[in-house]
XYZ file of C-alpha atoms in Angstrom:
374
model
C -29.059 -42.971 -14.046
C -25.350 -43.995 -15.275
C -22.637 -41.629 -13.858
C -19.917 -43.089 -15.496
C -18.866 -45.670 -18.295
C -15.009 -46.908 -17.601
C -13.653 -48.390 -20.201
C -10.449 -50.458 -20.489
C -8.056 -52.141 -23.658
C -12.088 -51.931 -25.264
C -11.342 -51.437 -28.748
C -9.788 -48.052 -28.991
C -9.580 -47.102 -25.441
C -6.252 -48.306 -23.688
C -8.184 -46.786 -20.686
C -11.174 -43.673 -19.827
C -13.491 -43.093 -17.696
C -16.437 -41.525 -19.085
C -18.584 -39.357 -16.989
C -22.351 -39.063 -18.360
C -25.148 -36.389 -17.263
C -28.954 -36.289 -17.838
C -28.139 -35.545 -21.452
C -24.370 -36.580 -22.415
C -23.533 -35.086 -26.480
C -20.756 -37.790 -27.953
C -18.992 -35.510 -31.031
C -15.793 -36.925 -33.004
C -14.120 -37.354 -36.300
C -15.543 -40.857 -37.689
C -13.688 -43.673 -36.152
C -12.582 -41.984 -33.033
C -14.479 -44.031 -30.351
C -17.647 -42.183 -29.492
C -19.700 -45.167 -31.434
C -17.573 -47.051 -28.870
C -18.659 -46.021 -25.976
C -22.257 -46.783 -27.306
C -21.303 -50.085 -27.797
C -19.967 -51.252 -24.594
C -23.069 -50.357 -23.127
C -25.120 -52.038 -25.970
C -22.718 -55.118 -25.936
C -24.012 -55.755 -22.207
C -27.681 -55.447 -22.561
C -27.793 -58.061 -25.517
C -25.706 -60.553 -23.639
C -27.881 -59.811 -20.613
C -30.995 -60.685 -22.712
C -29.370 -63.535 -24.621
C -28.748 -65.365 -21.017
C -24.877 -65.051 -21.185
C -24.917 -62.799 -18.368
C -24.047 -62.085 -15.613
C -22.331 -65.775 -15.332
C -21.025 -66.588 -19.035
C -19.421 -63.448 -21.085
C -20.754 -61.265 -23.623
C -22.383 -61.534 -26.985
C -19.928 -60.140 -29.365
C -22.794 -60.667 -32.274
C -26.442 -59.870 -31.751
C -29.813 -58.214 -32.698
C -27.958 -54.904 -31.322
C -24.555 -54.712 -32.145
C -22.291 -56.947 -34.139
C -18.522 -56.545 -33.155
C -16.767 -59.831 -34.540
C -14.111 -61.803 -32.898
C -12.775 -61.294 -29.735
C -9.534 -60.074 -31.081
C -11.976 -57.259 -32.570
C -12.878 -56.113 -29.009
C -9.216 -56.436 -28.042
C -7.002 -53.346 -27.658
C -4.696 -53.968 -30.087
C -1.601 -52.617 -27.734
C -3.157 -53.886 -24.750
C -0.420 -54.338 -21.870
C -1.602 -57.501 -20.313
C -4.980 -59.867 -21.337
C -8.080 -58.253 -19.304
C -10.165 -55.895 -20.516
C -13.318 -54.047 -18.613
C -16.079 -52.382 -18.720
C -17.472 -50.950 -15.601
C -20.906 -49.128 -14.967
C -21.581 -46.848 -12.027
C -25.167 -45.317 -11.207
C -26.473 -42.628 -9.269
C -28.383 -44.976 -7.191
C -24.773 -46.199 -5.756
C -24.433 -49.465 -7.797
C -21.679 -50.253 -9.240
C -20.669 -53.147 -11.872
C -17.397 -54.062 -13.297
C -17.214 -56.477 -16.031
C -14.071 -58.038 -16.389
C -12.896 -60.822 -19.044
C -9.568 -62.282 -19.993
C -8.377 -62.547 -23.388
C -7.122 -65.890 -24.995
C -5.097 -65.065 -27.677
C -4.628 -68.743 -28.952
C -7.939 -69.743 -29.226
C -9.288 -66.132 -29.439
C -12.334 -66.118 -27.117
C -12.949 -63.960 -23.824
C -14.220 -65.622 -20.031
C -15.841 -63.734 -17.627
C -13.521 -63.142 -14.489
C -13.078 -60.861 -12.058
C -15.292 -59.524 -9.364
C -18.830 -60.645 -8.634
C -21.344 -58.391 -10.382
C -24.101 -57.415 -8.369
C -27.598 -58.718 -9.331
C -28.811 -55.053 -8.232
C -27.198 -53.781 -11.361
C -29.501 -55.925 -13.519
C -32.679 -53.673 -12.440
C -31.743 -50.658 -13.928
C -31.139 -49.395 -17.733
C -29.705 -50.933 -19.972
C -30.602 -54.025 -18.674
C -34.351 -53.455 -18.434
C -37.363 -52.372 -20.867
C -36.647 -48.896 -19.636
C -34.006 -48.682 -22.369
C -34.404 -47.486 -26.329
C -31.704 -47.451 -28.662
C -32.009 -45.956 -32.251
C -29.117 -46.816 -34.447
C -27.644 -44.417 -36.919
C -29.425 -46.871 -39.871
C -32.997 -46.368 -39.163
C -35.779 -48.027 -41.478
C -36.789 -45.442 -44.224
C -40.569 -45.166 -45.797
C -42.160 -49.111 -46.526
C -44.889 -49.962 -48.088
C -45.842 -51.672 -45.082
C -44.281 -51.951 -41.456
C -43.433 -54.306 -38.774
C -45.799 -54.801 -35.696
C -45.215 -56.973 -32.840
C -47.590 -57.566 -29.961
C -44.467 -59.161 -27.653
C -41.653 -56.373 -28.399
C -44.419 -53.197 -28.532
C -47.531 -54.213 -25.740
C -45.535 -56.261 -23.568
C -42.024 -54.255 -23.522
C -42.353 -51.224 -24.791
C -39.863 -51.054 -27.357
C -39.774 -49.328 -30.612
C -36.946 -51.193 -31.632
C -33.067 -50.115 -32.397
C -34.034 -49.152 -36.307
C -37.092 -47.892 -35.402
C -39.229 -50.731 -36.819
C -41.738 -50.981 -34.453
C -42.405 -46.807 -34.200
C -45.581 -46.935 -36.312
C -47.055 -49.757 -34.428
C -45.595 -47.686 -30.958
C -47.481 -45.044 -31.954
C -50.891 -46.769 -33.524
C -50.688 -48.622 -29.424
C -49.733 -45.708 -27.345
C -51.233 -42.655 -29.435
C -53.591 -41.476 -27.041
C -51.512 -41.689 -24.075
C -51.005 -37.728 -22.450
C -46.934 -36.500 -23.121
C -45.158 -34.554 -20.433
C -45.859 -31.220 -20.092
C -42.182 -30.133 -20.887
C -42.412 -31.949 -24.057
C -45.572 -30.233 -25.786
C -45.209 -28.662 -29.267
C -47.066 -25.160 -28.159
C -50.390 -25.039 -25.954
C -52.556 -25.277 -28.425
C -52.265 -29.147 -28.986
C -53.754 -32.325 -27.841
C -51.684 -33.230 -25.487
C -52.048 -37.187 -26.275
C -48.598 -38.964 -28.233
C -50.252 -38.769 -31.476
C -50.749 -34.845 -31.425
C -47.634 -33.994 -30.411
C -45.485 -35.994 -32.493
C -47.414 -34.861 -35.255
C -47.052 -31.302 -34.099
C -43.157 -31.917 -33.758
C -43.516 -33.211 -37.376
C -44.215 -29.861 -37.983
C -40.667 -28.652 -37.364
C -39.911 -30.823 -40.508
C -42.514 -31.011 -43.046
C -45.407 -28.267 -42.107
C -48.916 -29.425 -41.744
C -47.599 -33.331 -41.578
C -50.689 -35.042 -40.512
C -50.313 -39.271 -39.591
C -52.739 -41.883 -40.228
C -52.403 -45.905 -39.107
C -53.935 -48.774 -39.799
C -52.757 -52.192 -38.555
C -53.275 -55.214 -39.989
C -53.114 -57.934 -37.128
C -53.881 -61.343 -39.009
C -50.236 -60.097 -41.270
C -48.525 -57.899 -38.423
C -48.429 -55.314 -40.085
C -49.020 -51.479 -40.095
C -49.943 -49.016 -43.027
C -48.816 -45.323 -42.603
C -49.887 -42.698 -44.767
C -48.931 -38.948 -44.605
C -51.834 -36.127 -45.606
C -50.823 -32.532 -45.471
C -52.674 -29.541 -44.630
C -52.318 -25.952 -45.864
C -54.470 -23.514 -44.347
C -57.850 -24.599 -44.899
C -56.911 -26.739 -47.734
C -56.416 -30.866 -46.873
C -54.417 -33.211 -49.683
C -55.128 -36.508 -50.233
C -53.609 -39.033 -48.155
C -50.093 -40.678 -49.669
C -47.871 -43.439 -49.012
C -44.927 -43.137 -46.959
C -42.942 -44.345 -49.853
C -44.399 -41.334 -52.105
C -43.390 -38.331 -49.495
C -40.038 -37.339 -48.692
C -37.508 -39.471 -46.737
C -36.615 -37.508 -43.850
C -40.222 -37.683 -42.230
C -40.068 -41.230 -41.804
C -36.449 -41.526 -40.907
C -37.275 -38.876 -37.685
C -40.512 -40.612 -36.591
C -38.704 -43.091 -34.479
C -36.862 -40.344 -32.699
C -39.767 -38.109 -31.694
C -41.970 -40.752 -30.811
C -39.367 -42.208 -28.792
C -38.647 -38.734 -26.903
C -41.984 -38.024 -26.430
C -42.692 -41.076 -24.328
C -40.024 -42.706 -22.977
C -40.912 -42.639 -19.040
C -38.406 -40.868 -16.264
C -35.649 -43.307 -15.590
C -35.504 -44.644 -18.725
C -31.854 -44.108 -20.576
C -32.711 -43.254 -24.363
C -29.741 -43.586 -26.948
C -29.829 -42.202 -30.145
C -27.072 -42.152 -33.059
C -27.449 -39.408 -35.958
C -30.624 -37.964 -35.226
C -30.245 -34.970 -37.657
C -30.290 -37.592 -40.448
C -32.181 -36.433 -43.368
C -33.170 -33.314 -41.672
C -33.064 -29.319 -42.615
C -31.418 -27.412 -40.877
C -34.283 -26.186 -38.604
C -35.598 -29.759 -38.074
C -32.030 -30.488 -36.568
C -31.847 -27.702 -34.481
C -35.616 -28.793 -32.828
C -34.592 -32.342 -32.440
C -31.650 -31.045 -30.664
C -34.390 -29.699 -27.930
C -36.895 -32.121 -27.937
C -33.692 -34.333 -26.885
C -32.914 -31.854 -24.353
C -36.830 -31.827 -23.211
C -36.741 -35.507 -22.690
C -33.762 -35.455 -20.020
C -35.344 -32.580 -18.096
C -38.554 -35.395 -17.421
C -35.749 -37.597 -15.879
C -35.041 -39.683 -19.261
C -31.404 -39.785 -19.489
C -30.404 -39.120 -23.349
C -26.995 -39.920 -25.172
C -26.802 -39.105 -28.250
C -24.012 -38.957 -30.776
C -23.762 -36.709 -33.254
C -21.730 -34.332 -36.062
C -24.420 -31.721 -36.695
C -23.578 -28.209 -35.363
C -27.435 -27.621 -35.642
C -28.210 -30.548 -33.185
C -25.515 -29.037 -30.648
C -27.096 -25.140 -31.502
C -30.905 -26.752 -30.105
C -28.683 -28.155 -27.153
C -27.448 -25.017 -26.392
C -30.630 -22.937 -27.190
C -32.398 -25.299 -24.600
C -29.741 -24.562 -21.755
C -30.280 -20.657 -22.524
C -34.176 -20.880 -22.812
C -33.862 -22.742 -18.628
C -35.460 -25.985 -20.299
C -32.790 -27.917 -18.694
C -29.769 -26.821 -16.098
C -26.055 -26.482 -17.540
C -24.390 -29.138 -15.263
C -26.893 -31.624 -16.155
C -25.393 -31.319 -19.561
C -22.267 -32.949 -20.720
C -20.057 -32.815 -24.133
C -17.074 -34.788 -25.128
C -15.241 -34.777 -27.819
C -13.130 -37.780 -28.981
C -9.785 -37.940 -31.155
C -7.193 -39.694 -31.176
C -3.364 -39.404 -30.239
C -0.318 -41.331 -30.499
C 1.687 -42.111 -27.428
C 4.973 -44.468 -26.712
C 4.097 -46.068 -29.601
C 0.429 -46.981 -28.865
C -2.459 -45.101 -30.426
C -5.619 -44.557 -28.468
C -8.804 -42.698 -28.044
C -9.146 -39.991 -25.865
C -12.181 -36.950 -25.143
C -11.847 -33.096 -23.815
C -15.496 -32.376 -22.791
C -15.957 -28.869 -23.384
C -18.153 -27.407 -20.654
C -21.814 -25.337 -21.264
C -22.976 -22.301 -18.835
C -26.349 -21.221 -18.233
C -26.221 -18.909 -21.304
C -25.589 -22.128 -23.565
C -21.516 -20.727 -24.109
C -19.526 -23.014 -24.128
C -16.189 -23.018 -22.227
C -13.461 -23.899 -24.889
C -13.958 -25.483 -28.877
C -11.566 -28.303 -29.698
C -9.726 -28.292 -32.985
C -12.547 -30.220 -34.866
C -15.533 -29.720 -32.323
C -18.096 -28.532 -34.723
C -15.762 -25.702 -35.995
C -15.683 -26.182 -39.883
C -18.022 -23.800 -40.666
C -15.699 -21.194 -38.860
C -12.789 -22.538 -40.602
C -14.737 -22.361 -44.513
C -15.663 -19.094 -43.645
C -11.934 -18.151 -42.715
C -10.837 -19.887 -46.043
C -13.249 -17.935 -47.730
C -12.639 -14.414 -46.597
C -8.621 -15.062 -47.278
C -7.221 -14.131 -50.558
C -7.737 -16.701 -53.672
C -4.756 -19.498 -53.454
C -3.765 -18.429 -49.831
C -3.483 -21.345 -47.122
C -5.320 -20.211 -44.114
């Protein structure tokens, strides 16, 4: 498991040090860094897996994460040409990856100390490691399937275009106890995430068919009311938001212990109450010993989170928040977090200005006289 993310002259962090927990809750205004701190860790993995590391530098542009010139990487107000980004795990390894920046000819070299090949055994350099980007596929007539990226490695892939074929594979493998949808379902990947479906669309029932001469899989969507079945539709016919989530429950609901599971915006296209059960199920998957960051700005998400800590799913200090913003200082601007903390009653602490607090503040605005700043 990672402890701790340092970052420093990274993009909009002069310098932090970013301690992370079995499930670690990145909230912000847009732009203030928390899609950062994603990044760093997603910029290492693809230069890992493009061959660049751990002797050439990093992959600034890739299948996961696309950050431009070196310049773009740069702290702007950087005092001196380095910049870092260190990794520390909770099985004692530590990595720090140091490169010097150029400013003539604008490119970054690898320097500094010598990075332990240990480091390279654990997430997120290894298959045990998902990723699902805020931009997720939506319905398709037809989907992606790949024998090398789904059989071999296990991946769903970062916009989820692999999940149907994921699921068609794996569907009958058994899900974690902690993870079931009630007792009275199979207990096998397919059930379940159909069952967590439920928390979306009601009755949601899944049915695959691949196509492996095209690579390709079909999904359709049937619903069931009672003892009344419809006819089966297209995933283009039914409503957005059950497609969009699919990647995130079936990821969830079998990524194995030790894996580290990122997800971006996973109340997209979701009710309220589907947000507030994806905020569990997230909180499910660390108690099986999947570490889970997510970033997010949906109060409901953070509400499951908290729900989860009061129901005992998951212990408070294996549970951390931060909240990024940004402040001006000596004339530099740069990112910085307060991480509010939880107890076992899912309280929390302390509530930034801006940490999931607008609906207090509309409220307030609401209840004041007509025309009278709050």
């Amino acid at each position: 498991m990672i402890d701790e993310i340092l970052l420093r002259n990274f993009k909009c962090f002069e310098s932090a040090s970013i301690p992370l927990r079995e499930l670690t809750l990145l909230a912000g205004l847009n732009g203030m860094g928390k899609s950062s701190v994603i990044q760093s860790l997603l910029l290492l993995r693809q230069s890992y897996l493009d061959g660049l590391l751990p002797g050439t530098g990093l992959e600034l542009n890739g299948s996961l994460v696309q950050l431009g010139a070196a310049k773009d990487v740069f702290y702007e107000d950087a005092q001196g040409d380095e910049f870092e980004i260190g990794i520390a795990w909770s099985e004692g390894i530590r990595a720090n990856f140091v490169l010097r920046y150029h400013r003539e000819s604008d490119v970054l070299r690898l320097g500094g100390p010598c990075i332990p090949r240990e480091c390279f055994d654990v997430p997120p350099f290894t298959d045990l490691f998902h990723y699902l980007r805020a931009e997720r596929l939506g319905p398709r007539t037809a989907n992606s399937a790949s024998d090398f990226h789904v059989r071999e490695h296990r991946q769903i892939g970062s916009s989820g275009e692999y999940a149907e074929h994921f699921l068609y594979e794996f569907g009958d493998q058994s899900v974690d106890e902690r993870l079931l949808h009630g007792k009275d379902e199979p207990k096998n990947l397919r059930s379940q995430v159909q069952a967590w479906l439920h928390e979306v669309s009601p009755g949601t029932r899944l049915h695959l068919e691949i196509h492996r001469q095209m690579d390709i899989v079909n999904l359709q969507y049937s619903f069931v009311t009672g003892d009344d079945r419809s006819n089966e539709y297209r995933s283009t016919s039914v409503g957005f938001g059950i497609t969009y989530v699919l990647p995130v429950l079936i990821a969830a609901l079998s990524a194995r212990p030790g894996s580290l599971l990122i997800v971006e915006n996973p109340e997209a296209h979701l009710h309220p109450q589907g947000q507030v059960r994806i905020g569990e199920l997230l909180v499910r998957a660390a108690a099986t010993g999947v570490q889970v960051i997510v970033e997010t700005h949906s109060d409901h998400v953070l509400n499951g989170l908290r729900l989860a800590v009061y129901g005992k799913m998951i212990d408070a200090d294996r549970v951390a928040m931060h909240f990024f913003s940004r402040e001006r200082d000596a004339g530099r601007t740069r990112s910085r977090f307060e991480s509010p903390s939880i107890n076992k009653d899912g309280r929390l602490d302390r509530w930034p200005d801006g940490f999931f607090d607008e609906w207090d503040k509309s409220l307030e605005r609401l209840l004041s006289p007509a025309g009278q700043e709050v």
